[in-house]
Amino acid sequence: MTNNTKIALVTGASRGLGKNTAFALAKKGIGVIVTYRSSEAEANSVVSEIEAMGSKAVAIQLDTSDTKTFDSFVEQVKQSLQDKWQIEQVDFLVNNAGIGVYAPFAETTEEEFDHLMNIHVKGVFFLTQKLLLLLKDGGRIVNISSGLARFALPGYAAYGAMKGAIEVLTRYMAKELGHRQIAVNVVAPGAIETDFAGGAVRDNPEINNFLASQTALGRVGLPDDIGGAIASLLSEDNRWVNAQRIEVSGGMFL
């Protein structure tokens, strides 16, 4: 009997948008490998919630800024696929893990820049490269960018630049993985109420109201607005969407 279960690997899925994406995929019957950097308890809670939905999940620790750990991470993924699902490859990779640093251009330190680069660009580049053998032909990759790669808000020069790099990298991945029928797209959320960047959008009414006033649909986004969009992009209905930047922002700064 062949195992028809589809599996997604979602980085940074112990909280925020990654967690929401993991839930949205699980609701479609997709098994999920959740990665977390430090919050093991939160990641295990996500796994429990997914299993309560009737799907299967595992949590594996991963620091996407540390490329030296990627080989052992890939081995753990292989083992988990075998133990949990008795299969050898994943169908979907969602490169979601990230942090926000708010720092004016003139004050951004080299340490801050390097940390952002290691997580958002170098980590995505080499983790995806390492996982290529574990990704099925005909599989899909979704990279996460940001509205800040299209519009500029002071304080996000380094972060926005990194996300611009991811958008270009997405097109190259789509081009170079096309022979394996792997589609690669980028989802760019607008302002979302999460604990990202210290929870500024969620907790600061002034920021929240300003961004809502600049959004066609009149509010800032919620995690539920994003996870479902990513899950939908990975559905069979969207198999012909490739090398696209899809902004999920409710129409910010139009």
mmCIF file of C-alpha atoms in Angstrom, residues 68-163:
data_model
loop_
_atom_site.group_PDB
_atom_site.id
_atom_site.type_symbol
_atom_site.label_atom_id
_atom_site.label_comp_id
_atom_site.label_asym_id
_atom_site.label_seq_id
_atom_site.Cartn_x
_atom_site.Cartn_y
_atom_site.Cartn_z
ATOM 1 C CA LYS A 68 26.888 24.101 10.731
ATOM 2 C CA THR A 69 23.885 22.386 12.326
ATOM 3 C CA PHE A 70 22.029 21.752 9.058
ATOM 4 C CA ASP A 71 23.513 18.317 8.293
ATOM 5 C CA SER A 72 22.437 16.882 11.641
ATOM 6 C CA PHE A 73 19.037 18.562 11.267
ATOM 7 C CA VAL A 74 18.520 16.864 7.889
ATOM 8 C CA GLU A 75 19.374 13.508 9.508
ATOM 9 C CA GLN A 76 16.770 14.165 12.219
ATOM 10 C CA VAL A 77 14.178 15.007 9.554
ATOM 11 C CA LYS A 78 14.958 11.729 7.731
ATOM 12 C CA GLN A 79 14.566 9.780 10.960
ATOM 13 C CA SER A 80 11.307 11.530 11.870
ATOM 14 C CA LEU A 81 9.819 10.883 8.430
ATOM 15 C CA GLN A 82 10.631 7.204 8.808
ATOM 16 C CA ASP A 83 9.443 6.901 12.422
ATOM 17 C CA LYS A 84 6.250 8.937 12.149
ATOM 18 C CA TRP A 85 5.083 8.383 8.570
ATOM 19 C CA GLN A 86 7.228 5.545 7.138
ATOM 20 C CA ILE A 87 8.176 7.713 4.167
ATOM 21 C CA GLU A 88 11.397 9.310 2.964
ATOM 22 C CA GLN A 89 10.557 12.750 1.601
ATOM 23 C CA VAL A 90 8.516 15.875 2.293
ATOM 24 C CA ASP A 91 6.154 17.529 -0.193
ATOM 25 C CA PHE A 92 6.356 21.115 1.014
ATOM 26 C CA LEU A 93 8.956 23.410 2.551
ATOM 27 C CA VAL A 94 7.888 26.713 4.120
ATOM 28 C CA ASN A 95 10.904 28.915 4.954
ATOM 29 C CA ASN A 96 9.199 30.988 7.624
ATOM 30 C CA ALA A 97 11.687 31.324 10.511
ATOM 31 C CA GLY A 98 12.710 34.915 11.086
ATOM 32 C CA ILE A 99 13.175 37.784 13.484
ATOM 33 C CA GLY A 100 12.495 41.490 13.221
ATOM 34 C CA VAL A 101 15.078 44.113 14.102
ATOM 35 C CA TYR A 102 13.915 47.713 14.293
ATOM 36 C CA ALA A 103 16.910 49.985 13.743
ATOM 37 C CA PRO A 104 17.266 53.165 11.690
ATOM 38 C CA PHE A 105 19.666 52.784 8.752
ATOM 39 C CA ALA A 106 22.197 55.141 10.330
ATOM 40 C CA GLU A 107 22.227 53.177 13.579
ATOM 41 C CA THR A 108 22.105 49.531 12.385
ATOM 42 C CA THR A 109 25.140 47.677 13.728
ATOM 43 C CA GLU A 110 27.187 45.175 11.791
ATOM 44 C CA GLU A 111 26.205 42.526 14.355
ATOM 45 C CA GLU A 112 22.495 43.197 13.761
ATOM 46 C CA PHE A 113 23.027 43.122 10.002
ATOM 47 C CA ASP A 114 24.959 39.831 10.110
ATOM 48 C CA HIS A 115 22.389 38.208 12.403
ATOM 49 C CA LEU A 116 19.552 39.166 10.048
ATOM 50 C CA MET A 117 21.563 38.016 7.025
ATOM 51 C CA ASN A 118 22.352 34.644 8.612
ATOM 52 C CA ILE A 119 18.701 33.923 9.420
ATOM 53 C CA HIS A 120 16.858 35.489 6.500
ATOM 54 C CA VAL A 121 19.186 34.921 3.544
ATOM 55 C CA LYS A 122 22.110 32.599 4.236
ATOM 56 C CA GLY A 123 20.003 30.253 6.375
ATOM 57 C CA VAL A 124 17.202 30.019 3.791
ATOM 58 C CA PHE A 125 19.699 29.529 0.949
ATOM 59 C CA PHE A 126 21.683 26.697 2.524
ATOM 60 C CA LEU A 127 18.881 24.996 4.459
ATOM 61 C CA THR A 128 16.861 24.677 1.249
ATOM 62 C CA GLN A 129 19.968 23.401 -0.548
ATOM 63 C CA LYS A 130 20.499 20.743 2.156
ATOM 64 C CA LEU A 131 16.833 19.697 2.051
ATOM 65 C CA LEU A 132 16.667 19.259 -1.741
ATOM 66 C CA LEU A 133 17.285 15.501 -1.480
ATOM 67 C CA LEU A 134 14.406 15.220 0.987
ATOM 68 C CA LEU A 135 11.986 17.239 -1.162
ATOM 69 C CA LYS A 136 9.836 15.275 -3.583
ATOM 70 C CA ASP A 137 9.926 15.940 -7.307
ATOM 71 C CA GLY A 138 6.733 17.894 -7.913
ATOM 72 C CA GLY A 139 6.981 19.390 -4.421
ATOM 73 C CA ARG A 140 6.644 23.056 -3.492
ATOM 74 C CA ILE A 141 8.594 25.696 -1.640
ATOM 75 C CA VAL A 142 7.157 28.872 -0.134
ATOM 76 C CA ASN A 143 9.585 31.534 1.045
ATOM 77 C CA ILE A 144 8.349 34.291 3.336
ATOM 78 C CA SER A 145 9.118 37.899 2.481
ATOM 79 C CA SER A 146 7.420 41.070 3.718
ATOM 80 C CA GLY A 147 5.506 44.065 2.469
ATOM 81 C CA LEU A 148 8.641 45.944 3.601
ATOM 82 C CA ALA A 149 10.414 44.711 0.458
ATOM 83 C CA ARG A 150 7.913 46.757 -1.608
ATOM 84 C CA PHE A 151 7.294 49.839 0.548
ATOM 85 C CA ALA A 152 9.757 51.515 2.896
ATOM 86 C CA LEU A 153 9.047 52.264 6.543
ATOM 87 C CA PRO A 154 11.936 53.866 8.442
ATOM 88 C CA GLY A 155 13.703 51.430 10.749
ATOM 89 C CA TYR A 156 13.612 48.363 8.528
ATOM 90 C CA ALA A 157 16.395 49.029 6.021
ATOM 91 C CA ALA A 158 18.369 45.863 6.818
ATOM 92 C CA TYR A 159 15.301 43.643 7.239
ATOM 93 C CA GLY A 160 13.646 44.936 4.050
ATOM 94 C CA ALA A 161 16.867 44.455 2.096
ATOM 95 C CA MET A 162 17.121 40.837 3.267
ATOM 96 C CA LYS A 163 13.549 40.177 2.168
#
